[in-house]
Short mmCIF file of C-alpha atoms in Angstrom, two decimals:
data_model
loop_
_atom_site.label_atom_id
_atom_site.label_comp_id
_atom_site.label_asym_id
_atom_site.label_seq_id
_atom_site.Cartn_x
_atom_site.Cartn_y
_atom_site.Cartn_z
CA MET A 1 184.98 378.85 180.84
CA GLY A 2 183.27 375.46 180.91
CA ASN A 3 186.42 373.29 180.45
CA TRP A 4 187.19 371.75 183.98
CA SER A 5 189.69 368.82 182.54
CA LEU A 6 192.32 370.08 184.71
CA PHE A 7 190.43 369.44 187.71
CA LYS A 8 189.59 366.08 189.49
CA ALA A 9 186.20 365.55 190.80
CA ILE A 10 184.89 363.17 193.54
CA ILE A 11 181.94 361.23 192.04
CA SER A 12 179.01 360.22 194.31
CA TYR A 13 175.09 359.51 193.79
CA GLU A 14 172.16 361.15 195.57
CA GLY A 15 169.60 358.61 194.56
CA ILE A 16 169.86 358.22 190.79
CA ASN A 17 171.53 361.64 190.60
CA ARG A 18 175.28 361.98 189.98
CA VAL A 19 176.97 364.52 192.09
CA GLU A 20 180.58 365.87 191.29
CA LYS A 21 182.48 367.51 193.94
CA PHE A 22 185.76 369.24 192.67
CA GLU A 23 188.95 369.49 194.55
CA TYR A 24 188.62 373.34 194.47
CA PRO A 25 185.22 374.96 194.48
CA LYS A 26 184.42 375.85 190.63
CA ASP A 27 182.81 379.25 191.49
CA ALA A 28 185.84 380.36 193.44
CA VAL A 29 188.21 379.29 190.66
CA ARG A 30 185.88 381.10 187.98
CA GLU A 31 186.02 384.25 190.01
CA ALA A 32 189.77 384.12 190.49
CA LEU A 33 190.13 383.90 186.60
CA LEU A 34 187.73 386.64 186.06
CA ASN A 35 189.57 388.79 188.60
CA ALA A 36 192.79 388.13 186.62
CA ILE A 37 191.23 389.21 183.41
CA ALA A 38 189.61 392.46 184.83
CA HIS A 39 192.59 393.69 186.84
CA LYS A 40 195.66 392.43 184.44
CA ASP A 41 197.91 395.02 183.04
CA TYR A 42 197.96 394.09 179.46
CA SER A 43 200.86 396.65 178.58
CA GLY A 44 203.46 394.26 179.53
CA GLY A 45 202.17 391.35 177.14
CA VAL A 46 202.84 388.82 179.84
CA PRO A 47 199.92 386.15 179.92
CA ILE A 48 197.84 385.04 182.84
CA GLN A 49 199.53 382.16 184.20
CA ILE A 50 197.71 379.17 185.86
CA SER A 51 200.20 376.83 187.76
CA VAL A 52 198.58 373.49 188.80
CA TYR A 53 200.37 371.36 191.46
CA SER A 54 199.56 368.16 193.20
CA ASP A 55 198.33 370.07 196.38
CA LYS A 56 197.55 373.61 195.00
CA ILE A 57 196.69 375.88 192.00
CA ILE A 58 198.13 379.50 191.54
CA PHE A 59 196.69 382.05 189.50
CA TRP A 60 199.23 384.76 188.61
CA ASN A 61 199.04 387.80 186.63
CA GLU A 62 200.48 391.46 186.09
CA GLY A 63 198.52 393.92 187.53
CA GLN A 64 198.16 397.04 190.10
CA LEU A 65 196.18 397.29 193.05
CA PRO A 66 194.54 400.85 193.61
CA GLU A 67 196.91 403.29 195.14
CA ASN A 68 197.53 402.90 198.98
CA TRP A 69 195.76 399.25 198.90
CA THR A 70 197.12 396.25 200.29
CA VAL A 71 196.06 392.62 200.34
CA LYS A 72 194.23 393.43 203.62
CA ASN A 73 191.67 395.58 201.50
CA LEU A 74 190.93 392.47 199.34
CA LEU A 75 189.95 390.43 202.61
CA GLU A 76 187.32 392.92 203.56
CA LYS A 77 184.36 394.80 202.16
CA HIS A 78 185.67 397.13 199.53
CA ALA A 79 184.87 399.44 196.60
CA SER A 80 185.06 398.02 193.18
CA ARG A 81 188.20 399.77 191.40
CA PRO A 82 189.11 397.44 188.46
CA TYR A 83 192.28 398.21 186.69
CA ASN A 84 190.57 397.58 183.34
CA PRO A 85 187.02 399.16 183.98
CA ASP A 86 185.85 398.70 180.09
CA ILE A 87 186.72 394.81 180.52
CA ALA A 88 185.19 394.70 183.99
CA ASN A 89 181.91 396.27 182.67
CA ALA A 90 181.76 394.18 179.67
CA LEU A 91 182.02 391.06 182.07
CA PHE A 92 179.43 392.44 184.38
CA ARG A 93 176.96 393.07 181.29
CA SER A 94 177.46 389.71 179.89
CA GLY A 95 176.67 388.17 183.20
CA TYR A 96 180.05 386.74 184.21
CA ILE A 97 180.52 389.10 187.03
CA GLU A 98 177.46 389.15 189.33
CA SER A 99 178.30 392.37 191.68
CA TRP A 100 180.99 394.91 192.01
CA GLY A 101 183.75 394.58 194.67
CA ARG A 102 182.83 391.24 195.92
CA GLY A 103 185.07 388.98 193.93
CA THR A 104 187.72 388.11 196.64
CA LEU A 105 185.21 387.88 199.30
CA LYS A 106 183.11 385.40 197.13
CA ILE A 107 186.41 383.40 196.55
CA ILE A 108 187.00 383.12 200.38
CA ARG A 109 183.45 382.29 201.11
CA GLU A 110 183.35 379.52 198.49
CA CYS A 111 186.59 378.04 199.87
CA ASN A 112 185.08 378.08 203.40
CA GLN A 113 182.00 376.30 202.21
CA ALA A 114 184.01 373.66 200.35
CA GLY A 115 186.01 372.85 203.36
CA ILE A 116 189.38 373.80 201.90
CA PRO A 117 191.95 376.28 203.60
CA ASP A 118 191.48 380.03 202.93
CA PRO A 119 193.08 381.11 199.73
CA ILE A 120 196.19 383.06 199.89
CA PHE A 121 196.30 386.47 198.17
CA SER A 122 199.53 387.82 197.34
CA TYR A 123 200.81 391.29 195.83
CA GLU A 124 204.36 392.39 195.20
CA SER A 125 205.37 395.16 192.95
CA SER A 126 203.22 394.33 189.84
CA ASP A 127 202.53 390.66 190.84
CA ILE A 128 199.19 389.66 191.96
CA SER A 129 198.40 385.94 192.82
CA VAL A 130 195.76 383.81 194.45
CA GLU A 131 196.63 380.38 195.71
CA PHE A 132 194.02 377.63 196.22
CA ARG A 133 195.20 374.69 198.41
CA LYS A 134 193.55 371.31 198.91
CA ASP A 135 192.06 370.02 202.17
CA ILE A 136 194.82 367.72 203.26
CA TYR A 137 193.16 367.12 206.69
CA ASN A 138 191.14 364.04 205.38
CA GLU A 139 191.56 360.51 206.29
CA LYS A 140 192.89 359.36 202.85
CA TYR A 141 195.61 361.79 203.15
CA LEU A 142 196.34 361.41 206.71
CA ASN A 143 196.89 357.70 206.27
CA THR A 144 199.80 358.32 203.76
CA LEU A 145 201.70 360.19 206.61
CA ASN A 146 202.50 356.99 208.66
CA LEU A 147 200.35 358.19 211.48
CA ASN A 148 198.77 355.92 213.81
CA ASP A 149 195.11 355.41 214.10
CA ARG A 150 194.96 357.57 217.38
CA GLN A 151 196.55 360.50 215.56
CA VAL A 152 194.35 360.22 212.64
CA LYS A 153 191.23 360.23 214.59
CA ALA A 154 192.56 363.09 216.62
CA VAL A 155 193.26 365.30 213.60
CA LEU A 156 189.84 364.71 212.35
CA PHE A 157 188.49 365.74 215.55
CA VAL A 158 190.37 369.00 215.43
CA LYS A 159 189.12 369.60 211.96
CA ASP A 160 185.37 369.19 213.12
CA LYS A 161 185.84 370.98 216.72
CA GLY A 162 188.66 373.42 216.06
CA LYS A 163 190.80 372.16 218.83
CA ILE A 164 191.84 369.36 221.01
CA THR A 165 193.32 369.00 224.53
CA ASN A 166 195.56 366.33 225.99
CA ARG A 167 192.42 365.09 228.01
CA GLU A 168 190.09 364.94 225.05
CA TYR A 169 192.80 363.16 223.04
CA GLN A 170 192.94 360.42 225.84
CA GLU A 171 188.95 360.23 225.92
CA ILE A 172 188.45 359.75 222.39
CA ASN A 173 191.24 357.11 221.97
CA ASN A 174 190.88 355.53 225.34
CA THR A 175 194.71 355.99 226.07
CA SER A 176 197.16 357.34 228.77
CA ASP A 177 198.28 360.71 229.44
CA ARG A 178 201.70 359.67 228.33
CA THR A 179 200.82 358.12 224.99
CA ALA A 180 198.47 361.31 224.32
CA SER A 181 201.34 363.48 225.04
CA ARG A 182 203.82 361.62 222.87
CA ASP A 183 201.27 361.38 219.86
CA LEU A 184 200.52 365.00 219.94
CA GLU A 185 203.98 366.37 220.01
CA ASN A 186 204.66 364.06 217.21
CA LEU A 187 201.94 365.77 215.31
CA VAL A 188 203.39 369.15 216.11
CA THR A 189 206.94 367.97 215.07
CA LEU A 190 205.24 367.07 211.78
CA SER A 191 203.73 370.53 211.38
CA ILE A 192 200.20 369.21 211.36
CA LEU A 193 199.18 370.60 214.75
CA ASN A 194 200.24 373.72 216.61
CA ARG A 195 200.50 373.66 220.40
CA ILE A 196 198.76 376.84 222.12
CA GLY A 197 199.49 377.49 225.76
CA GLU A 198 201.38 375.60 228.29
CA LYS A 199 200.97 372.76 230.73
CA LYS A 200 197.44 371.96 231.67
CA GLY A 201 195.83 374.95 229.83
CA ALA A 202 197.46 373.82 226.47
CA TYR A 203 195.53 372.83 223.37
CA TYR A 204 196.15 371.90 219.77
CA GLN A 205 194.79 373.37 216.56
CA LEU A 206 195.49 372.61 212.89
CA LYS A 207 198.70 374.42 211.65
CA LEU A 208 197.85 376.95 209.13
CA GLY A 209 199.41 375.87 205.59
CA GLY A 210 198.99 372.20 206.54
CA TYR A 211 201.66 369.37 206.64
CA GLY A 212 205.18 370.41 206.11
CA GLY A 213 204.12 374.32 206.31
#
């Protein structure tokens, strides 16, 4: 589980020490793979599938959630009920699994700490998947969308502060109400921001799922 050749890393240095920051948090990806192994239905003979795209990576496998469970159970504290308890126990004893019933919460926590969107867990019939998405709200990517400098600055402001109002847009860009309104509505049209509320009480937040979502 040490081959990370599929994942790009940003290289930086702290003093003389080389630091690698991967596009997706390694511990979260590792946990997703371990979960797929421990919860897979091996009777069908279908292999675990890992699909790598330019903006996301998806882990899929055949398996079953415990009876009466939904994806919601995975997003909160829950008991450990692996589909393959013997495999899960072997992974635990070998040190690959650190604790029971914490895998999905660890995945979410690692994504939050890495500054990428929350993972998407899906379950339908016997299909279980988890989708990791890149952080598209960065200056390099935003500059590929033909946004003006004001809009790029505003999106980065929202990423840092959580939201922005028309007045805040005017202040950080030293621009008029009319220009701010036009720029913000354009960001809504591009599915980069969501408008919340009406008139003077309105504010804007990042759109879940990101550009084009």
